[in-house]
Coordinates of C-alpha atoms in Angstrom, one line a residue:
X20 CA 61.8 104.9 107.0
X21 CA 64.5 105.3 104.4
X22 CA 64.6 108.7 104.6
X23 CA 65.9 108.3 108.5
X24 CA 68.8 106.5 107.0
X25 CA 69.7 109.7 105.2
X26 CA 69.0 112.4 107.9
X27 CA 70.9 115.5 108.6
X28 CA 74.5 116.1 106.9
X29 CA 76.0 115.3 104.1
X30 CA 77.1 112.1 103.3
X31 CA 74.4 110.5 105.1
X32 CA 74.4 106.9 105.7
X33 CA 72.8 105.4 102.6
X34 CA 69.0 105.2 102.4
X35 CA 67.4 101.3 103.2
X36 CA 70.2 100.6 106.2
X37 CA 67.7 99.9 108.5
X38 CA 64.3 100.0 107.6
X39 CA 63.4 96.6 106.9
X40 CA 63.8 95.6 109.9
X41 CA 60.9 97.6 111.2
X42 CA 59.1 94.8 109.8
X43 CA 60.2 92.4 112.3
X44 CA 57.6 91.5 114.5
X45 CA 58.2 89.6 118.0
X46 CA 59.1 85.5 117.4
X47 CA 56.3 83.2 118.3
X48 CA 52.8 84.5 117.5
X49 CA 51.3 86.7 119.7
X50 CA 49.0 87.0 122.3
X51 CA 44.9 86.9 122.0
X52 CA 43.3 90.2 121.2
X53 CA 42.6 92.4 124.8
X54 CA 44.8 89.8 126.6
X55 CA 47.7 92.2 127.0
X56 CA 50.4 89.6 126.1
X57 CA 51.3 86.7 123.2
X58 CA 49.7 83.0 122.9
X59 CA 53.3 82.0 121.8
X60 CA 56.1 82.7 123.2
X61 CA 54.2 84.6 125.8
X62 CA 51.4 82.5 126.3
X63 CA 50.3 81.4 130.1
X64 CA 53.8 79.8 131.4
X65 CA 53.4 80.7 135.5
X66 CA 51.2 78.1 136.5
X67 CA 48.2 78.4 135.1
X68 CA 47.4 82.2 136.5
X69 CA 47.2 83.6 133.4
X70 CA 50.1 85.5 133.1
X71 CA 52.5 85.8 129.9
X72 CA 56.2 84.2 130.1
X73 CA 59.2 86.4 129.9
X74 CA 60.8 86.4 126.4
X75 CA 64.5 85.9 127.0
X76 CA 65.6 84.5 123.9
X77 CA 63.6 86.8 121.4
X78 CA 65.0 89.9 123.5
X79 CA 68.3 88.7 123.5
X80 CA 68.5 87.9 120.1
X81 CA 67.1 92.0 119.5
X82 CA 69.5 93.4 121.6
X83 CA 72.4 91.3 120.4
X84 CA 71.5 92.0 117.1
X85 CA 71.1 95.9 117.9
X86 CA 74.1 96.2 119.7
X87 CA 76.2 94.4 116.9
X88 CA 74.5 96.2 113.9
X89 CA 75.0 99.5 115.6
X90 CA 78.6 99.0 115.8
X91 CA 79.0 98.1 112.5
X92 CA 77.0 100.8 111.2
X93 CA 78.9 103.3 113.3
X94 CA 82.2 102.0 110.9
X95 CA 79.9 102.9 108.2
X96 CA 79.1 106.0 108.9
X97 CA 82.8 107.0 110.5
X98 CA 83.2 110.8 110.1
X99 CA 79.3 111.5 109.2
X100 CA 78.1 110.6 112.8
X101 CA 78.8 110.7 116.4
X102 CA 80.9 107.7 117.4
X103 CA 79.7 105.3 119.8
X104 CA 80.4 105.9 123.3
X105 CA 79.4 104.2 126.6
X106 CA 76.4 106.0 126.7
X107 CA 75.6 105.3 123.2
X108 CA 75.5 101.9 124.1
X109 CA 73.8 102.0 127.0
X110 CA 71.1 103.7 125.3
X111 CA 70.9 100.8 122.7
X112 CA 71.0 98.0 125.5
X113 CA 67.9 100.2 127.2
X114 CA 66.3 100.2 124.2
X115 CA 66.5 96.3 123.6
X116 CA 65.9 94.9 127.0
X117 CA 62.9 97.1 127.5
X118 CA 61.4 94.1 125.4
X119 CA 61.5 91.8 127.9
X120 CA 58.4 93.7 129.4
X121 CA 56.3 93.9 125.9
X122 CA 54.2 91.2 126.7
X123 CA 53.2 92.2 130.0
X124 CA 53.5 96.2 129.9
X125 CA 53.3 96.7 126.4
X126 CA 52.8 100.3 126.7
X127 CA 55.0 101.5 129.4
X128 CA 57.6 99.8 127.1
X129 CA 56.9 101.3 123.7
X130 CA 56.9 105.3 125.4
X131 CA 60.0 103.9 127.3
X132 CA 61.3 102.8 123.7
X133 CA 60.6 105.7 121.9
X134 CA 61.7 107.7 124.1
X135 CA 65.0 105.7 124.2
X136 CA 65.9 105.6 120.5
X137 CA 64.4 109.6 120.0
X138 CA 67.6 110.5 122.4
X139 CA 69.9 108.2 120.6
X140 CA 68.6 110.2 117.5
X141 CA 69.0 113.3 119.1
X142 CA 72.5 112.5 120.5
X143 CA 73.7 112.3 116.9
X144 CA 74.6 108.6 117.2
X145 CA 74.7 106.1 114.0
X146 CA 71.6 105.2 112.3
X147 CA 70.7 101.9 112.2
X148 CA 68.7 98.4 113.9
X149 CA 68.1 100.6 116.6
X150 CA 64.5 101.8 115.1
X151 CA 63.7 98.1 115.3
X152 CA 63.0 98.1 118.4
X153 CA 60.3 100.7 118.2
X154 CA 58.8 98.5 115.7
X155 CA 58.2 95.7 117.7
X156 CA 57.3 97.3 120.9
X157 CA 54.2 99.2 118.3
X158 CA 53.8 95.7 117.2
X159 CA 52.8 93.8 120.4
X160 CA 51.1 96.9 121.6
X161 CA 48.7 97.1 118.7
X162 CA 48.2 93.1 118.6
X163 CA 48.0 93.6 122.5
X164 CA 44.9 95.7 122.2
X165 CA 46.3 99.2 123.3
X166 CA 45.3 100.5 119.6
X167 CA 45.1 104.2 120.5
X168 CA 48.6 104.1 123.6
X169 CA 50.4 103.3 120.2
X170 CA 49.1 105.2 117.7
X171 CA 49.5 108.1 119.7
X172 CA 53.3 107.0 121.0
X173 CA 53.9 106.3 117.4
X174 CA 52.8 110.0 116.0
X175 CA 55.3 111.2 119.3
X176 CA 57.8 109.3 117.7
X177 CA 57.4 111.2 114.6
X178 CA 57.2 114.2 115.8
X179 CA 60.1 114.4 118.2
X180 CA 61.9 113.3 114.7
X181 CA 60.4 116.2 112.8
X182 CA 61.3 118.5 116.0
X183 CA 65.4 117.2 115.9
X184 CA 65.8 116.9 112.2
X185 CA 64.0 120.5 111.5
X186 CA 64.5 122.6 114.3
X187 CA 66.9 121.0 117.1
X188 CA 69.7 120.2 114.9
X189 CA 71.7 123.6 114.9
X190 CA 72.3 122.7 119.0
X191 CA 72.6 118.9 118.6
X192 CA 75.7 117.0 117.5
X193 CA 77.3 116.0 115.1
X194 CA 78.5 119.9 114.3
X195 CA 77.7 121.2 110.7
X196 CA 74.4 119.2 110.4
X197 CA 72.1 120.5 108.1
X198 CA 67.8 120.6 108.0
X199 CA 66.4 117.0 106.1
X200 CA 64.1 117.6 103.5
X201 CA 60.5 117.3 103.7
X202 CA 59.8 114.5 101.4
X203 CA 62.2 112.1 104.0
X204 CA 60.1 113.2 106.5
X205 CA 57.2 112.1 104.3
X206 CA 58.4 108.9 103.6
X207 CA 59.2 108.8 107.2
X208 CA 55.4 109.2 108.4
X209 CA 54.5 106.5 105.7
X210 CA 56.7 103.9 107.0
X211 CA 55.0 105.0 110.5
X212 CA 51.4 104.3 109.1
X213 CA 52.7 101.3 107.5
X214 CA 54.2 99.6 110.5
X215 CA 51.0 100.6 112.4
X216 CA 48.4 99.1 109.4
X217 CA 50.2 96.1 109.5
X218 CA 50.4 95.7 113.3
X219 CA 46.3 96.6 112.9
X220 CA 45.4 94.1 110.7
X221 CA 47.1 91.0 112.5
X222 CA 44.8 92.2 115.5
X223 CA 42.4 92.1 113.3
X224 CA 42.9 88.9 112.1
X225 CA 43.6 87.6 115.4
X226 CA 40.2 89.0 116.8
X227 CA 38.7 87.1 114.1
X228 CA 40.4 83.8 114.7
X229 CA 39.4 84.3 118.1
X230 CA 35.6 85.0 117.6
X231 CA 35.6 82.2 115.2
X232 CA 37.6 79.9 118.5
X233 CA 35.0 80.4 120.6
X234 CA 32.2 80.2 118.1
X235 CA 33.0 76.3 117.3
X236 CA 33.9 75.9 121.4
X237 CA 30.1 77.0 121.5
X238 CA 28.3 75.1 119.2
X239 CA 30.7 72.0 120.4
X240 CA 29.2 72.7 123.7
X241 CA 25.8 73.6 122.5
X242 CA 26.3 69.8 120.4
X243 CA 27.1 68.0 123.5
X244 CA 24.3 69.8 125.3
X245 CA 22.1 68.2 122.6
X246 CA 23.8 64.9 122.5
X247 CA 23.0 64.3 126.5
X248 CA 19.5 65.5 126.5
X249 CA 18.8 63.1 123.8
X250 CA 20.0 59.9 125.8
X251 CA 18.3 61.6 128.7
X252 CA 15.2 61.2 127.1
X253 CA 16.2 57.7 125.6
X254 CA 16.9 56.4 129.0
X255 CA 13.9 58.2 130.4
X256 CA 11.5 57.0 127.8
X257 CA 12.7 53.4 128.3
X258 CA 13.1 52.9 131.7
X259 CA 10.0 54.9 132.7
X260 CA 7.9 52.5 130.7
X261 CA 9.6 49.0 131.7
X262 CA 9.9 49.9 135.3
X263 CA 6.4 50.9 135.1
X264 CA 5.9 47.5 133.9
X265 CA 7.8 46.0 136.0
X266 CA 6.0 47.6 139.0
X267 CA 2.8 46.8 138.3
X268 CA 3.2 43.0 137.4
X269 CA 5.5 42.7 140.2
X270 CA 2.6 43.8 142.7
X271 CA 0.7 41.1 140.9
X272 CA 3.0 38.8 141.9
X273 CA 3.2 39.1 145.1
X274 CA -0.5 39.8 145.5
X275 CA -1.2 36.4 143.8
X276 CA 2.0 34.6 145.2
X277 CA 0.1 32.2 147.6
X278 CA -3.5 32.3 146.1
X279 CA -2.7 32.0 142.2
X280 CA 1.2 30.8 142.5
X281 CA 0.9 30.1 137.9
X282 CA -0.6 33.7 137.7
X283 CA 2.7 34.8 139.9
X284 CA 4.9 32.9 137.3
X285 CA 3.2 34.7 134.6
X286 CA 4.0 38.3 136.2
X287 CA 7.6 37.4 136.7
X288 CA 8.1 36.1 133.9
X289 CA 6.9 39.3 132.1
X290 CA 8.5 41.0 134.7
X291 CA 11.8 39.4 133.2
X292 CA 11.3 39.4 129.7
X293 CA 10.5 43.3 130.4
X294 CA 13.9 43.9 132.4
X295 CA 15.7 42.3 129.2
X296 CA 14.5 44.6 126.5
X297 CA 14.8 47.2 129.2
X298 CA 18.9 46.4 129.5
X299 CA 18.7 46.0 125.7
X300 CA 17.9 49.4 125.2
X301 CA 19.7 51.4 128.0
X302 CA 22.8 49.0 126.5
X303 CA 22.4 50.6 122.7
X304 CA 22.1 54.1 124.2
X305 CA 25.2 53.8 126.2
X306 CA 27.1 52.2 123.2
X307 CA 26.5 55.4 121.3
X308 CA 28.6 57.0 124.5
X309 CA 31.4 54.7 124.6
X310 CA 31.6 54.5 120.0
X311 CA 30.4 58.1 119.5
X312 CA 29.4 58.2 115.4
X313 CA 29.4 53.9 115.8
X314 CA 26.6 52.4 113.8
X315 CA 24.1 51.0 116.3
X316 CA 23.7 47.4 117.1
X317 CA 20.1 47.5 116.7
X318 CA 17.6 49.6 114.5
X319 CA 15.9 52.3 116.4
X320 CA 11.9 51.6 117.1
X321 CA 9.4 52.9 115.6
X322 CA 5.5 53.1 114.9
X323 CA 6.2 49.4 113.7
X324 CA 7.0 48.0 117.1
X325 CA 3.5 50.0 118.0
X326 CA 2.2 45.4 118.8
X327 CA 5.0 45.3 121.4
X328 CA 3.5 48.3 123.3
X329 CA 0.0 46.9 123.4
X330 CA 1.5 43.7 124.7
X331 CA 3.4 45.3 127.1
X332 CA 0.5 47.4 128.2
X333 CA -1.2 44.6 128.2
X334 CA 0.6 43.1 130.7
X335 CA 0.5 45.8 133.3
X336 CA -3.5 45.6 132.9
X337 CA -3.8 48.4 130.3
X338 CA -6.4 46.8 127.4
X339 CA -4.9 49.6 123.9
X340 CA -6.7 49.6 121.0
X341 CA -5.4 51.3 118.1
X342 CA -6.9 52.9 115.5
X343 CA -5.2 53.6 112.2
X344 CA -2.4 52.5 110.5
X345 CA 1.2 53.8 110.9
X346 CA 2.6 55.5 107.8
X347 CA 6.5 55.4 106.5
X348 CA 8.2 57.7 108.4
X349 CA 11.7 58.8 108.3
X350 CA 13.9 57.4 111.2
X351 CA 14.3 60.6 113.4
X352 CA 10.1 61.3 113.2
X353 CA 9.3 57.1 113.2
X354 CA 11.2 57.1 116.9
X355 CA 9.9 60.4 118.4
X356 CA 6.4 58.9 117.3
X357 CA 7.0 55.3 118.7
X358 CA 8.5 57.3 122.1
X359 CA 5.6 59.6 122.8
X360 CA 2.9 56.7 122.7
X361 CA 5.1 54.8 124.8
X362 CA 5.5 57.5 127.1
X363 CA 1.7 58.8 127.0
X364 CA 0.7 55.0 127.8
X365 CA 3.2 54.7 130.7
X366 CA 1.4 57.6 132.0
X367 CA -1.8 56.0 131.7
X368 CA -0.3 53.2 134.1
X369 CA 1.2 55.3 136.2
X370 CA -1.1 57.9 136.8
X371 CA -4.8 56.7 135.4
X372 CA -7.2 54.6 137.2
X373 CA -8.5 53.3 133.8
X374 CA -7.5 50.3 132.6
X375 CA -8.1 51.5 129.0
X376 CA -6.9 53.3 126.6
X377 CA -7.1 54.5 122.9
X378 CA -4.3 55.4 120.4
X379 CA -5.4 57.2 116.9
X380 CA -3.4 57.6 114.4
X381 CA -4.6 59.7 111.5
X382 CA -2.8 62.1 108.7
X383 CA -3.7 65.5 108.0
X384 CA -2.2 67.2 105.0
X385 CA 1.5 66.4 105.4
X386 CA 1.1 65.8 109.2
X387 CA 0.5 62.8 111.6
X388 CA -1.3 62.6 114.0
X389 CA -1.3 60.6 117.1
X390 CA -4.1 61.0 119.9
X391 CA -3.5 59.0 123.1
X392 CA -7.1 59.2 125.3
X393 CA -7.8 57.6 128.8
X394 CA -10.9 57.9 130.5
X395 CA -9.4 58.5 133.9
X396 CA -9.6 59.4 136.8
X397 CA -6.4 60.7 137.7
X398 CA -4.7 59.1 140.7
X399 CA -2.2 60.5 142.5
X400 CA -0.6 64.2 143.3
X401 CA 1.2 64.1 139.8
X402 CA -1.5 62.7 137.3
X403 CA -1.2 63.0 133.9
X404 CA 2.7 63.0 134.4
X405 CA 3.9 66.7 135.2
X406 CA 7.8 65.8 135.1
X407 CA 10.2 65.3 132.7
X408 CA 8.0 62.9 130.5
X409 CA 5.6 65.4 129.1
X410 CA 8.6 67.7 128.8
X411 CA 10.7 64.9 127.0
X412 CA 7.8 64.8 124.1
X413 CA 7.9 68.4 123.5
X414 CA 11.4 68.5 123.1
X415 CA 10.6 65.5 120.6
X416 CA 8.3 67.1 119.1
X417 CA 9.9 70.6 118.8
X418 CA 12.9 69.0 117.5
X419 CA 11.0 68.1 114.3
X420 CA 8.6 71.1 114.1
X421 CA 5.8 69.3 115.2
X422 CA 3.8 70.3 118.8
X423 CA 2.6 68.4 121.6
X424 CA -0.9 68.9 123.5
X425 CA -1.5 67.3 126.4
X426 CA -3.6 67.3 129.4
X427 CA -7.3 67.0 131.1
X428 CA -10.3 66.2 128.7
X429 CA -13.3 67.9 130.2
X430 CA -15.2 64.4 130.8
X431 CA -12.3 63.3 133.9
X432 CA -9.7 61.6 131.0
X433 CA -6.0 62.7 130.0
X434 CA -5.4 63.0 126.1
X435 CA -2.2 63.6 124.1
X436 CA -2.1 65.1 120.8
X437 CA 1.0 65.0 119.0
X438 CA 1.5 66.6 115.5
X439 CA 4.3 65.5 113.7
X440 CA 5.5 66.0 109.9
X441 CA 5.3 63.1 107.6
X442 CA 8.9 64.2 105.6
X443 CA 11.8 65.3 107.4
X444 CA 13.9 68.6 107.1
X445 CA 15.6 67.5 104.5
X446 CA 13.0 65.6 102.2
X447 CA 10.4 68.9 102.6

């Protein structure tokens, strides 16, 4: 814009007066990309509804700032320009406090700007900060999102300055003006694109920051999604087989209260012993709540504890025989393992008349494999389990690329087939 310093007549003022400030931008940062006002200064300030504060102190500060470096260029340029008049500074006040409304009219306010400073320039008054504030009102337009309002109200802007300084000159003041060459007006239109690149590529930028934003608000969410289905399937697995327990020896114990009252002692007592390990375990899940990232009290089960299912079986009346022996796992596939036998055989309590059951565990390649059978028959509407513990081992399984099969055998039993790799993701 350094040709504009040196428009019309001779004895312009000197080239550069003015035109670093069009790189001024508003103060604060601005607003989000398509949000039509600032994150800083005018970022939500009336309660919450979304809409951008007013920015006193930035506009004061350009309208002071105009209206003080307009005076002084007007000593400047004594003789070679118009002299400042009431109007003259009417038009510069105009043109500054129309930034109030930048953040929440941006567009309104750059044609209102333009058009403000094209009549100053047309009126013959001093170069100088004026032009700023078409700068900033482009500025907050562009990082705004109104991309095309200010590319077009910035190519007005140059052409009403083309139109005075080539052609309207001869009837505007000051007298004896005379046409500006074409290269100012060159330099002119690349100060333009230049203000209007720059103001493009902090949208850009901000865009970006802002897809990136909500990308990590996502996968936070899509983390704590994860985080509470997993303890929803830690608290289902364990309490679904301990209160299955507990159910079953606790009709024992009160079917055997008065005939057998040392069988009755037995099934509360396994009853407690049961309700323990089942607090133990709901405890450790909820610690991982209350310490997220804390080390946990006590090491996660696995195919090892495999004894304490039987046992516990056992003592709601399911007779398990396993066949196979458990291989090294890694922790993550050793748990899901140790969960979906524990699962499939509380379904055999709850949902099986049979009072047996079988658990195979073979390997295949680089695979495990564990088959849960019963010989049924099913009891009751949901046999087999329908709810959220089948669904609970295919997440398991998924989680690990393995697969769960599970349902009716074609001689009246329930089997479970689980496949699940013998390395985790990061060992394969």
């Amino acid at each position: 814009m350094a040709g504009m310093d040196a428009q019309r007549g001779p004895g312009g003022g000197p080239p550069g007066r003015w035109p670093r400030q069009w790189w001024h931008g508003p103060p604060g940062r601005a607003g989000r990309p398509g949000e039509g006002h600032g994150a800083g200064e005018a970022a939500d300030g009336d309660g919450g509804h979304g809409r951008p504060r007013w920015p006193w102190r930035s506009t004061l500060l350009f309208t002071a700032f105009v209206l003080a470096g307009s005076q002084f260029a007007a000593h400047s340029q004594e003789g070679e320009r118009a002299a400042l008049d009431p109007a003259a500074r009417v038009l510069l006040f105009v043109a500054g406090a129309l930034l109030l409304w930048r953040w929440r009219r941006p567009v309104p306010v750059l044609c209102a700007t333009v058009a403000a400073v094209l009549l100053y320039n047309a009126a013959g008054y001093p170069y100088g900060p004026v032009f700023l504030t078409v700068a900033v009102a482009c500025f907050s337009a562009v990082v705004s999102g109104h991309r095309h309002a200010a590319w077009a109200a910035m190519g007005a802007f140059w052409a009403g300055h083309v139109l005075i300084a080539q052609l309207l000159y001869r009837w505007l003041p000051p007298s004896g003006d005379g046409a500006v060459s074409w290269n100012e007006e060159i330099v002119v239109a690349t100060w333009v694109v230049a203000l209007v690149a720059v103001s493009e590529l902090v949208r850009t930028r901000r865009e970006q920051w802002a897809r990136e934003r909500a990308e990590r608000a996502r996968a936070a969410r899509r983390r704590a999604d994860e985080e509470r289905l997993r303890i929803a399937r830690e608290l289902h697995d364990v309490l679904a087989h301990s209160i299955s327990v507990i159910h079953v020896q606790a009709g024992v114990g009160l079917a055997l209260l008065d005939s057998d009252p040392e069988q009755a002692r037995t099934a509360l007592t396994t009853i407690k012993a049961q309700s323990k390990e089942a607090l133990g375990e709901v405890r450790q899940v909820l610690d991982t709540l209350r310490a997220p990232g804390a080390a946990p009290r006590a090491p996660a089960p696995g195919l090892d504890r495999l004894s304490e299912l039987v046992e516990q079986a056992a003592g709601a009346g399911l007779t398990v025989t396993v066949e196979g022996e458990p291989p090294a796992l890694p922790p993550g596939a050793d748990l899901a393992a140790f969960r979906i036998v524990q699962e499939a055989l509380t379904n055999v309590v709850r949902h099986s008349g049979s009072r047996e059951a079988r658990v195979r565990i073979e390997q295949d390649g680089g695979r495990l494999r564990l088959r849960v059978d019963d010989d049924g028959p099913a009891t009751g509407d949901d046999a087999g389990g329908g709810g959220n513990g089948l669904a609970g081992m295919r997440e398991r399984a998924a989680a690990l690329d393995g697969t769960i099969e599970a349902g009716p055998r074609p001689d009246g039993g329930f089997r479970v087939l689980a496949e699940l790799p013998l390395a985790s993701g990061e060992d394969r």
